[in-house]
Amino acid sequence: MKEQIREVIREHGRLAVDVDTLADDADLYQAGMTSHASVNVMIALEDSFDIEFLDSMLKRSVFESVDSIAAALTEVGVPA
Amino acid sequence: MTITAEVDAAVVGSARRIADEVAAPVAEEVDREARFPAEAVAALREERALSALVPVELGGAGASLDAVAGACFELGRRCGASGMVFAMHQIQVACMVNHRGEGSWFDDYLREVVAEQRLIASITSEVGTGGDMGKSIAAVSEPDAAGTASFEKQAPTVSYGPHADAFLTTVRRAPDAEPGDQVAVLTRREQMEMDQQGTWDPLGMRGTCSPGFVAKATFPVEQIVPERFSTISAETMTPVSHVLWSQVWLGIATDAFDRARAFVKAAAKRKPGEPLPAAIRLSELMSQLSLLRAEVGLALREYCELHANDRARLSEMATILRFNNLKIAASEQAPTVCQEALGVCGIVGYKNDTPFSVGRHLRDSMSARLMVANERIHATDASLLLIAKEV
């Protein structure tokens, strides 16, 4: 799952650095992801994993790192 | 009444008195001369209203945001500039109260706000960021061995910059931090060099005295608000700004309506029994005002409810959308009400020296759409609407 998440971030996150240089718990916003780019990451994650996030998950802190995104995906039923 | 209800009633009551007795008599002069409403601010200090939101354990009144919103409405009704200065100060206080982290330097600073009734401004906009408050160019320098850091920031406007005692400034967390990786720093005027850029001669809100500045500050790092700015912005600065600004705009629009109503009553007295087209327009105007009042009131209740019981939801995109929409809707509706009031009053509303003048109201309310440009907020909302569910 985390490789698939990284793929989405690579495609849509517009980070200042290569996502592969970041640890799973690294802060994506500190790595240069803007609010606008984070929305594109969310949309692409919904598409890639064929799920819908709940409103309660759609906030900055949930999309802060690969780990926090993985936790949210697990919560909506994506197998780990 | 409970203690909180008594405190709240006192905050609103004293603001209403100051609005009527202190702000109203000089509102035209403040507007005409683009001068700071010093009398109203002095009276608010006297009533210790500048620390209304500081919790009781730090010596403040511990008033609710609901009460402060009521005070913004009352002041805005008599002098838009006084209302806006008061609102903006309370926003900075709310940011420090909510995000200071217990036992930090900010506990002591808030005690100082109570004791000295410090007036706090913000330096959030920056030349070169295209009006995006979520990005900074200026950064906190690497602290020296003694823990002292500095920043230099070019701000296109600093509301009441020439008159504030302290400033809450957004800057990047460190010299190598990304533009969106921001913190907020509280610095006293004595710790700063404030170099004014240009003049202040705008269309409206003239008494807010908000020219540009190059702000330089040197400060101990403990004066950086502990929580990151992205959290401060989502949970407090943005929604509280929109809630309190819109109360000021509602106050301005309400007074424009009241003036139109006084005009119609006077006309009806002069020609009793005759048909009065302006009376129909006034009735239409009331429905426009009530839409504004409903939007502003609903958002205030929602913020107070979420802040008290479900703070995490303030960061959700659906919530952010609603508070952004409040700003857009109220900033467009308030000038509409003022313009319609002008339509009711006609030439005596257009003239600046009659009891029915609404020119100042119209000009003041037109600033609303520029305070964080509506176009920018629409761009953010357009993006959030793609992903948020129930908005």
GROMACS .gro file of C-alpha atoms in nm:
model
  471
    1MET     CA    1   0.000   0.000   0.000
    2LYS     CA    2   0.278   0.244   0.091
    3GLU     CA    3   0.442   0.205  -0.252
    4GLN     CA    4   0.108   0.289  -0.415
    5ILE     CA    5   0.076   0.594  -0.186
    6ARG     CA    6   0.426   0.706  -0.282
    7GLU     CA    7   0.335   0.667  -0.648
    8VAL     CA    8   0.040   0.905  -0.603
    9ILE     CA    9   0.254   1.155  -0.411
   10ARG     CA   10   0.525   1.137  -0.678
   11GLU     CA   11   0.263   1.211  -0.944
   12HIS     CA   12   0.059   1.480  -0.767
   13GLY     CA   13   0.240   1.605  -0.454
   14ARG     CA   14   0.478   1.847  -0.629
   15LEU     CA   15   0.735   1.806  -0.354
   16ALA     CA   16   1.057   2.002  -0.353
   17VAL     CA   17   1.243   1.671  -0.314
   18ASP     CA   18   1.208   1.314  -0.447
   19VAL     CA   19   0.953   1.131  -0.230
   20ASP     CA   20   1.186   0.829  -0.219
   21THR     CA   21   1.433   1.031  -0.013
   22LEU     CA   22   1.166   1.078   0.256
   23ALA     CA   23   1.089   0.841   0.542
   24ASP     CA   24   0.734   0.712   0.587
   25ASP     CA   25   0.683   0.952   0.879
   26ALA     CA   26   0.842   1.258   0.709
   27ASP     CA   27   0.628   1.571   0.690
   28LEU     CA   28   0.514   1.615   0.329
   29TYR     CA   29   0.415   1.979   0.381
   30GLN     CA   30   0.760   2.057   0.513
   31ALA     CA   31   0.889   1.886   0.198
   32GLY     CA   32   0.704   2.147  -0.006
   33MET     CA   33   0.356   2.001  -0.069
   34THR     CA   34   0.112   2.293  -0.098
   35SER     CA   35  -0.252   2.287   0.012
   36HIS     CA   36  -0.355   2.283  -0.352
   37ALA     CA   37  -0.126   1.990  -0.433
   38SER     CA   38  -0.254   1.803  -0.127
   39VAL     CA   39  -0.610   1.821  -0.266
   40ASN     CA   40  -0.485   1.664  -0.589
   41VAL     CA   41  -0.314   1.392  -0.383
   42MET     CA   42  -0.644   1.323  -0.202
   43ILE     CA   43  -0.841   1.299  -0.527
   44ALA     CA   44  -0.577   1.070  -0.681
   45LEU     CA   45  -0.573   0.848  -0.370
   46GLU     CA   46  -0.952   0.807  -0.386
   47ASP     CA   47  -0.917   0.710  -0.750
   48SER     CA   48  -0.615   0.485  -0.709
   49PHE     CA   49  -0.755   0.289  -0.412
   50ASP     CA   50  -1.120   0.316  -0.524
   51ILE     CA   51  -1.237   0.452  -0.191
   52GLU     CA   52  -1.391   0.772  -0.053
   53PHE     CA   53  -1.243   0.953   0.244
   54LEU     CA   54  -1.483   1.073   0.512
   55ASP     CA   55  -1.511   1.446   0.580
   56SER     CA   56  -1.352   1.382   0.919
   57MET     CA   57  -1.037   1.261   0.740
   58LEU     CA   58  -1.014   1.549   0.496
   59LYS     CA   59  -0.776   1.768   0.688
   60ARG     CA   60  -0.416   1.867   0.670
   61SER     CA   61  -0.289   1.639   0.949
   62VAL     CA   62  -0.422   1.323   0.781
   63PHE     CA   63  -0.221   1.387   0.464
   64GLU     CA   64   0.094   1.494   0.644
   65SER     CA   65   0.299   1.178   0.582
   66VAL     CA   66   0.294   0.840   0.406
   67ASP     CA   67   0.221   0.681   0.747
   68SER     CA   68  -0.076   0.905   0.824
   69ILE     CA   69  -0.221   0.849   0.476
   70ALA     CA   70  -0.180   0.472   0.520
   71ALA     CA   71  -0.365   0.490   0.853
   72ALA     CA   72  -0.653   0.679   0.689
   73LEU     CA   73  -0.671   0.429   0.402
   74THR     CA   74  -0.679   0.140   0.652
   75GLU     CA   75  -0.965   0.316   0.830
   76VAL     CA   76  -1.175   0.324   0.512
   77GLY     CA   77  -1.111  -0.046   0.451
   78VAL     CA   78  -0.801  -0.070   0.234
   79PRO     CA   79  -0.610  -0.386   0.339
   80ALA     CA   80  -0.261  -0.306   0.473
   81MET     CA   81  -2.699   3.478   3.544
   82THR     CA   82  -2.387   3.264   3.546
   83ILE     CA   83  -2.053   3.437   3.587
   84THR     CA   84  -1.971   3.392   3.217
   85ALA     CA   85  -2.307   3.534   3.112
   86GLU     CA   86  -2.246   3.836   3.337
   87VAL     CA   87  -1.898   3.888   3.193
   88ASP     CA   88  -2.033   3.856   2.840
   89ALA     CA   89  -2.316   4.100   2.902
   90ALA     CA   90  -2.067   4.351   3.045
   91VAL     CA   91  -1.837   4.319   2.740
   92VAL     CA   92  -2.122   4.381   2.496
   93GLY     CA   93  -2.275   4.653   2.716
   94SER     CA   94  -1.954   4.852   2.749
   95ALA     CA   95  -1.882   4.819   2.375
   96ARG     CA   96  -2.230   4.953   2.299
   97ARG     CA   97  -2.177   5.247   2.533
   98ILE     CA   98  -1.834   5.325   2.385
   99ALA     CA   99  -1.975   5.293   2.033
  100ASP     CA  100  -2.258   5.538   2.108
  101GLU     CA  101  -2.080   5.786   2.332
  102VAL     CA  102  -1.719   5.778   2.213
  103ALA     CA  103  -1.689   5.633   1.860
  104ALA     CA  104  -2.003   5.775   1.697
  105PRO     CA  105  -1.939   6.147   1.765
  106VAL     CA  106  -1.599   6.136   1.587
  107ALA     CA  107  -1.670   5.869   1.325
  108GLU     CA  108  -1.705   6.126   1.045
  109GLU     CA  109  -1.387   6.303   1.147
  110VAL     CA  110  -1.194   5.974   1.173
  111ASP     CA  111  -1.313   5.891   0.821
  112ARG     CA  112  -1.252   6.234   0.669
  113GLU     CA  113  -0.903   6.275   0.812
  114ALA     CA  114  -0.807   5.905   0.784
  115ARG     CA  115  -0.699   5.920   1.146
  116PHE     CA  116  -0.686   5.647   1.407
  117PRO     CA  117  -0.997   5.626   1.631
  118ALA     CA  118  -0.779   5.688   1.938
  119GLU     CA  119  -1.069   5.789   2.166
  120ALA     CA  120  -1.255   5.462   2.112
  121VAL     CA  121  -0.942   5.252   2.164
  122ALA     CA  122  -0.858   5.447   2.481
  123ALA     CA  123  -1.212   5.388   2.611
  124LEU     CA  124  -1.187   5.016   2.529
  125ARG     CA  125  -0.858   5.003   2.722
  126GLU     CA  126  -1.023   5.181   3.013
  127GLU     CA  127  -1.292   4.909   3.018
  128ARG     CA  128  -1.017   4.643   2.989
  129ALA     CA  129  -1.187   4.520   2.674
  130LEU     CA  130  -0.856   4.448   2.497
  131SER     CA  131  -0.810   4.146   2.727
  132ALA     CA  132  -1.173   4.029   2.708
  133LEU     CA  133  -1.071   3.694   2.556
  134VAL     CA  134  -0.779   3.627   2.792
  135PRO     CA  135  -0.872   3.342   3.028
  136VAL     CA  136  -0.954   3.422   3.389
  137GLU     CA  137  -0.652   3.222   3.515
  138LEU     CA  138  -0.425   3.467   3.333
  139GLY     CA  139  -0.612   3.766   3.472
  140GLY     CA  140  -0.840   3.834   3.175
  141ALA     CA  141  -1.218   3.860   3.161
  142GLY     CA  142  -1.258   3.512   3.010
  143ALA     CA  143  -1.538   3.639   2.787
  144SER     CA  144  -1.677   3.420   2.509
  145LEU     CA  145  -1.617   3.480   2.139
  146ASP     CA  146  -1.992   3.531   2.118
  147ALA     CA  147  -1.960   3.839   2.341
  148VAL     CA  148  -1.660   3.975   2.150
  149ALA     CA  149  -1.856   3.926   1.827
  150GLY     CA  150  -2.140   4.129   1.980
  151ALA     CA  151  -1.892   4.402   2.071
  152CYS     CA  152  -1.756   4.406   1.711
  153PHE     CA  153  -2.112   4.447   1.582
  154GLU     CA  154  -2.186   4.736   1.821
  155LEU     CA  155  -1.864   4.921   1.736
  156GLY     CA  156  -1.901   4.857   1.362
  157ARG     CA  157  -2.248   5.004   1.376
  158ARG     CA  158  -2.112   5.341   1.487
  159CYS     CA  159  -1.761   5.347   1.338
  160GLY     CA  160  -1.643   5.077   1.098
  161ALA     CA  161  -1.275   5.154   1.161
  162SER     CA  162  -1.312   5.126   1.541
  163GLY     CA  163  -1.496   4.796   1.497
  164MET     CA  164  -1.232   4.658   1.261
  165VAL     CA  165  -0.937   4.758   1.484
  166PHE     CA  166  -1.106   4.594   1.782
  167ALA     CA  167  -1.190   4.280   1.579
  168MET     CA  168  -0.837   4.240   1.446
  169HIS     CA  169  -0.681   4.283   1.788
  170GLN     CA  170  -0.911   4.015   1.931
  171ILE     CA  171  -0.809   3.777   1.650
  172GLN     CA  172  -0.442   3.802   1.753
  173VAL     CA  173  -0.536   3.748   2.118
  174ALA     CA  174  -0.746   3.443   2.027
  175CYS     CA  175  -0.453   3.295   1.832
  176MET     CA  176  -0.223   3.329   2.133
  177VAL     CA  177  -0.482   3.204   2.383
  178ASN     CA  178  -0.569   2.895   2.178
  179HIS     CA  179  -0.222   2.795   2.057
  180ARG     CA  180   0.021   2.912   2.325
  181GLY     CA  181   0.078   2.576   2.490
  182GLU     CA  182   0.025   2.583   2.867
  183GLY     CA  183   0.310   2.732   3.067
  184SER     CA  184   0.486   2.895   2.771
  185TRP     CA  185   0.619   3.252   2.743
  186PHE     CA  186   0.275   3.345   2.612
  187ASP     CA  187   0.113   3.294   2.953
  188ASP     CA  188   0.325   3.580   3.083
  189TYR     CA  189   0.270   3.787   2.773
  190LEU     CA  190  -0.108   3.750   2.800
  191ARG     CA  191  -0.086   3.864   3.165
  192GLU     CA  192   0.094   4.169   3.029
  193VAL     CA  193  -0.184   4.225   2.772
  194VAL     CA  194  -0.427   4.229   3.066
  195ALA     CA  195  -0.219   4.461   3.285
  196GLU     CA  196  -0.108   4.703   3.014
  197GLN     CA  197  -0.400   4.662   2.769
  198ARG     CA  198  -0.158   4.617   2.480
  199LEU     CA  199  -0.298   4.667   2.130
  200ILE     CA  200  -0.178   4.392   1.897
  201ALA     CA  201  -0.169   4.406   1.517
  202SER     CA  202  -0.076   4.139   1.267
  203ILE     CA  203   0.176   4.127   0.985
  204THR     CA  204   0.043   3.844   0.771
  205SER     CA  205   0.043   3.977   0.415
  206GLU     CA  206   0.375   3.999   0.233
  207VAL     CA  207   0.501   4.158  -0.086
  208GLY     CA  208   0.565   3.882  -0.340
  209THR     CA  209   0.329   3.611  -0.215
  210GLY     CA  210   0.034   3.717  -0.429
  211GLY     CA  211  -0.188   3.760  -0.124
  212ASP     CA  212  -0.152   3.400  -0.008
  213MET     CA  213  -0.135   3.407   0.374
  214GLY     CA  214  -0.034   3.042   0.375
  215LYS     CA  215   0.305   3.127   0.227
  216SER     CA  216   0.591   3.339   0.351
  217ILE     CA  217   0.913   3.464   0.200
  218ALA     CA  218   1.058   3.614   0.520
  219ALA     CA  219   1.205   3.358   0.760
  220VAL     CA  220   1.316   3.331   1.121
  221SER     CA  221   1.695   3.342   1.120
  222GLU     CA  222   1.908   3.068   1.273
  223PRO     CA  223   1.902   3.152   1.649
  224ASP     CA  224   2.234   3.254   1.804
  225ALA     CA  225   2.387   3.086   2.112
  226ALA     CA  226   2.171   3.300   2.342
  227GLY     CA  227   1.853   3.187   2.161
  228THR     CA  228   1.797   3.520   1.987
  229ALA     CA  229   1.661   3.521   1.631
  230SER     CA  230   1.542   3.783   1.385
  231PHE     CA  231   1.334   3.841   1.072
  232GLU     CA  232   1.276   4.109   0.811
  233LYS     CA  233   0.942   4.120   0.632
  234GLN     CA  234   0.794   4.353   0.369
  235ALA     CA  235   0.423   4.395   0.430
  236PRO     CA  236   0.197   4.578   0.180
  237THR     CA  237  -0.043   4.672   0.461
  238VAL     CA  238  -0.026   4.653   0.839
  239SER     CA  239  -0.361   4.748   0.991
  240TYR     CA  240  -0.310   5.017   1.260
  241GLY     CA  241   0.062   4.951   1.221
  242PRO     CA  242   0.154   5.304   1.337
  243HIS     CA  243  -0.051   5.258   1.658
  244ALA     CA  244  -0.003   4.900   1.775
  245ASP     CA  245   0.206   4.803   2.078
  246ALA     CA  246   0.298   4.460   1.943
  247PHE     CA  247   0.274   4.254   1.625
  248LEU     CA  248   0.195   3.893   1.542
  249THR     CA  249   0.395   3.816   1.227
  250THR     CA  250   0.394   3.511   1.003
  251VAL     CA  251   0.733   3.396   0.873
  252ARG     CA  252   0.892   3.072   0.753
  253ARG     CA  253   1.005   2.851   1.041
  254ALA     CA  254   1.372   2.859   0.938
  255PRO     CA  255   1.590   2.999   0.657
  256ASP     CA  256   1.568   2.669   0.464
  257ALA     CA  257   1.196   2.604   0.530
  258GLU     CA  258   0.945   2.575   0.245
  259PRO     CA  259   0.712   2.877   0.183
  260GLY     CA  260   0.418   2.699   0.351
  261ASP     CA  261   0.617   2.593   0.659
  262GLN     CA  262   0.528   2.892   0.875
  263VAL     CA  263   0.527   3.005   1.236
  264ALA     CA  264   0.378   3.312   1.404
  265VAL     CA  265   0.602   3.538   1.615
  266LEU     CA  266   0.483   3.795   1.869
  267THR     CA  267   0.720   4.090   1.898
  268ARG     CA  268   0.691   4.410   2.097
  269ARG     CA  269   0.734   4.739   1.917
  270GLU     CA  270   1.053   4.796   2.123
  271GLN     CA  271   1.202   4.484   1.963
  272MET     CA  272   1.129   4.610   1.613
  273GLU     CA  273   1.225   4.860   1.351
  274MET     CA  274   0.912   4.959   1.162
  275ASP     CA  275   0.989   5.146   0.841
  276GLN     CA  276   0.667   5.284   0.691
  277GLN     CA  277   0.628   5.251   0.314
  278GLY     CA  278   0.408   5.506   0.142
  279THR     CA  279   0.091   5.669   0.271
  280TRP     CA  280  -0.262   5.569   0.374
  281ASP     CA  281  -0.534   5.745   0.176
  282PRO     CA  282  -0.784   5.471   0.081
  283LEU     CA  283  -1.149   5.465  -0.024
  284GLY     CA  284  -1.286   5.334   0.305
  285MET     CA  285  -1.192   5.198   0.648
  286ARG     CA  286  -0.976   5.508   0.656
  287GLY     CA  287  -0.941   5.513   1.034
  288THR     CA  288  -0.767   5.175   1.041
  289CYS     CA  289  -0.446   5.353   0.930
  290SER     CA  290  -0.292   5.060   0.744
  291PRO     CA  291   0.009   5.163   0.534
  292GLY     CA  292   0.282   4.923   0.426
  293PHE     CA  293   0.588   4.856   0.639
  294VAL     CA  294   0.923   4.690   0.626
  295ALA     CA  295   0.927   4.522   0.967
  296LYS     CA  296   1.252   4.406   1.126
  297ALA     CA  297   1.254   4.231   1.461
  298THR     CA  298   1.505   4.070   1.697
  299PHE     CA  299   1.359   3.848   1.967
  300PRO     CA  300   1.415   3.544   2.192
  301VAL     CA  301   1.284   3.228   2.021
  302GLU     CA  302   1.035   3.169   2.306
  303GLN     CA  303   0.826   3.443   2.141
  304ILE     CA  304   0.744   3.206   1.854
  305VAL     CA  305   0.392   3.067   1.907
  306PRO     CA  306   0.447   2.697   1.992
  307GLU     CA  307   0.192   2.551   1.749
  308ARG     CA  308   0.263   2.574   1.376
  309PHE     CA  309   0.091   2.845   1.182
  310SER     CA  310  -0.101   2.599   0.962
  311THR     CA  311  -0.284   2.480   1.276
  312ILE     CA  312  -0.328   2.832   1.414
  313SER     CA  313  -0.467   2.943   1.080
  314ALA     CA  314  -0.710   2.655   1.037
  315GLU     CA  315  -0.842   2.643   1.393
  316THR     CA  316  -0.837   3.008   1.491
  317MET     CA  317  -0.700   3.284   1.271
  318THR     CA  318  -0.904   3.217   0.956
  319PRO     CA  319  -1.242   3.124   1.105
  320VAL     CA  320  -1.224   3.383   1.386
  321SER     CA  321  -1.122   3.652   1.135
  322HIS     CA  322  -1.414   3.569   0.912
  323VAL     CA  323  -1.656   3.552   1.206
  324LEU     CA  324  -1.547   3.883   1.363
  325TRP     CA  325  -1.495   4.077   1.039
  326SER     CA  326  -1.841   3.978   0.924
  327GLN     CA  327  -1.985   4.109   1.252
  328VAL     CA  328  -1.825   4.446   1.181
  329TRP     CA  329  -1.966   4.444   0.826
  330LEU     CA  330  -2.308   4.348   0.961
  331GLY     CA  331  -2.283   4.643   1.202
  332ILE     CA  332  -2.203   4.882   0.916
  333ALA     CA  333  -2.487   4.745   0.702
  334THR     CA  334  -2.729   4.760   0.995
  335ASP     CA  335  -2.656   5.128   1.051
  336ALA     CA  336  -2.703   5.198   0.679
  337PHE     CA  337  -3.042   5.023   0.703
  338ASP     CA  338  -3.130   5.221   1.018
  339ARG     CA  339  -3.051   5.545   0.838
  340ALA     CA  340  -3.267   5.446   0.541
  341ARG     CA  341  -3.546   5.362   0.783
  342ALA     CA  342  -3.515   5.696   0.960
  343PHE     CA  343  -3.532   5.866   0.619
  344VAL     CA  344  -3.853   5.682   0.524
  345LYS     CA  345  -4.014   5.757   0.861
  346ALA     CA  346  -3.934   6.125   0.826
  347ALA     CA  347  -4.081   6.127   0.474
  348ALA     CA  348  -4.394   5.948   0.595
  349LYS     CA  349  -4.442   6.206   0.868
  350ARG     CA  350  -4.417   6.491   0.620
  351LYS     CA  351  -4.683   6.348   0.390
  352PRO     CA  352  -4.908   6.124   0.600
  353GLY     CA  353  -5.128   5.886   0.404
  354GLU     CA  354  -4.955   5.940   0.069
  355PRO     CA  355  -4.798   5.646  -0.117
  356LEU     CA  356  -4.428   5.623  -0.046
  357PRO     CA  357  -4.221   5.426  -0.299
  358ALA     CA  358  -3.914   5.444  -0.071
  359ALA     CA  359  -4.108   5.250   0.195
  360ILE     CA  360  -4.138   4.952  -0.039
  361ARG     CA  361  -3.767   4.969  -0.116
  362LEU     CA  362  -3.697   4.979   0.257
  363SER     CA  363  -3.898   4.664   0.306
  364GLU     CA  364  -3.698   4.495   0.029
  365LEU     CA  365  -3.382   4.618   0.195
  366MET     CA  366  -3.482   4.455   0.521
  367SER     CA  367  -3.490   4.115   0.353
  368GLN     CA  368  -3.141   4.177   0.214
  369LEU     CA  369  -3.017   4.270   0.560
  370SER     CA  370  -3.179   3.966   0.717
  371LEU     CA  371  -2.995   3.735   0.475
  372LEU     CA  372  -2.667   3.889   0.588
  373ARG     CA  373  -2.767   3.865   0.954
  374ALA     CA  374  -2.864   3.499   0.915
  375GLU     CA  375  -2.536   3.399   0.750
  376VAL     CA  376  -2.325   3.589   1.002
  377GLY     CA  377  -2.520   3.461   1.304
  378LEU     CA  378  -2.519   3.100   1.189
  379ALA     CA  379  -2.144   3.098   1.134
  380LEU     CA  380  -2.080   3.250   1.475
  381ARG     CA  381  -2.288   2.980   1.643
  382GLU     CA  382  -2.115   2.706   1.445
  383TYR     CA  383  -1.769   2.834   1.537
  384CYS     CA  384  -1.853   2.865   1.908
  385GLU     CA  385  -2.005   2.515   1.908
  386LEU     CA  386  -1.709   2.352   1.729
  387HIS     CA  387  -1.450   2.542   1.931
  388ALA     CA  388  -1.612   2.432   2.255
  389ASN     CA  389  -1.701   2.072   2.173
  390ASP     CA  390  -1.535   1.943   1.858
  391ARG     CA  391  -1.223   2.144   1.784
  392ALA     CA  392  -1.074   1.886   1.546
  393ARG     CA  393  -1.357   1.953   1.303
  394LEU     CA  394  -1.236   2.311   1.254
  395SER     CA  395  -0.949   2.168   1.045
  396GLU     CA  396  -1.177   1.967   0.817
  397MET     CA  397  -1.204   2.092   0.462
  398ALA     CA  398  -1.583   2.097   0.473
  399THR     CA  399  -1.567   2.333   0.773
  400ILE     CA  400  -1.296   2.549   0.614
  401LEU     CA  401  -1.523   2.582   0.309
  402ARG     CA  402  -1.814   2.704   0.520
  403PHE     CA  403  -1.609   2.971   0.700
  404ASN     CA  404  -1.452   3.081   0.371
  405ASN     CA  405  -1.798   3.108   0.226
  406LEU     CA  406  -1.908   3.322   0.520
  407LYS     CA  407  -1.636   3.573   0.429
  408ILE     CA  408  -1.728   3.579   0.063
  409ALA     CA  409  -2.103   3.600   0.122
  410ALA     CA  410  -2.088   3.865   0.397
  411SER     CA  411  -1.831   4.078   0.213
  412GLU     CA  412  -2.057   4.088  -0.094
  413GLN     CA  413  -2.386   4.129   0.090
  414ALA     CA  414  -2.279   4.414   0.322
  415PRO     CA  415  -2.201   4.662   0.039
  416THR     CA  416  -2.519   4.551  -0.140
  417VAL     CA  417  -2.722   4.651   0.167
  418CYS     CA  418  -2.536   4.984   0.192
  419GLN     CA  419  -2.590   5.057  -0.176
  420GLU     CA  420  -2.961   4.977  -0.150
  421ALA     CA  421  -2.983   5.203   0.157
  422LEU     CA  422  -2.837   5.477  -0.061
  423GLY     CA  423  -3.109   5.402  -0.316
  424VAL     CA  424  -3.374   5.451  -0.046
  425CYS     CA  425  -3.227   5.776   0.087
  426GLY     CA  426  -3.141   5.927  -0.250
  427ILE     CA  427  -2.951   6.254  -0.257
  428VAL     CA  428  -2.963   6.306   0.122
  429GLY     CA  429  -2.793   5.968   0.159
  430TYR     CA  430  -2.535   6.060  -0.102
  431LYS     CA  431  -2.444   6.386   0.068
  432ASN     CA  432  -2.187   6.343   0.342
  433ASP     CA  433  -2.338   6.583   0.593
  434THR     CA  434  -2.696   6.471   0.658
  435PRO     CA  435  -2.836   6.238   0.927
  436PHE     CA  436  -2.909   5.994   0.641
  437SER     CA  437  -2.558   5.990   0.487
  438VAL     CA  438  -2.449   5.638   0.397
  439GLY     CA  439  -2.142   5.718   0.186
  440ARG     CA  440  -1.902   5.618   0.463
  441HIS     CA  441  -2.092   5.292   0.518
  442LEU     CA  442  -2.074   5.206   0.150
  443ARG     CA  443  -1.704   5.289   0.125
  444ASP     CA  444  -1.616   5.106   0.448
  445SER     CA  445  -1.812   4.796   0.346
  446MET     CA  446  -1.638   4.788   0.007
  447SER     CA  447  -1.310   4.705   0.183
  448ALA     CA  448  -1.461   4.370   0.282
  449ARG     CA  449  -1.396   4.192  -0.044
  450LEU     CA  450  -1.029   4.297  -0.040
  451MET     CA  451  -0.941   4.178   0.310
  452VAL     CA  452  -0.795   3.853   0.178
  453ALA     CA  453  -0.927   3.895  -0.176
  454ASN     CA  454  -1.246   3.707  -0.253
  455GLU     CA  455  -1.091   3.583  -0.579
  456ARG     CA  456  -0.818   3.406  -0.380
  457ILE     CA  457  -1.071   3.250  -0.142
  458HIS     CA  458  -1.280   3.136  -0.438
  459ALA     CA  459  -0.969   2.970  -0.586
  460THR     CA  460  -0.911   2.782  -0.257
  461ASP     CA  461  -1.276   2.685  -0.229
  462ALA     CA  462  -1.289   2.567  -0.589
  463SER     CA  463  -1.011   2.323  -0.505
  464LEU     CA  464  -1.165   2.209  -0.173
  465LEU     CA  465  -1.506   2.153  -0.336
  466LEU     CA  466  -1.347   1.884  -0.553
  467ILE     CA  467  -1.280   1.664  -0.253
  468ALA     CA  468  -1.498   1.768   0.046
  469LYS     CA  469  -1.821   1.572   0.091
  470GLU     CA  470  -2.099   1.738   0.298
  471VAL     CA  471  -2.043   2.113   0.281
   0.00000   0.00000   0.00000
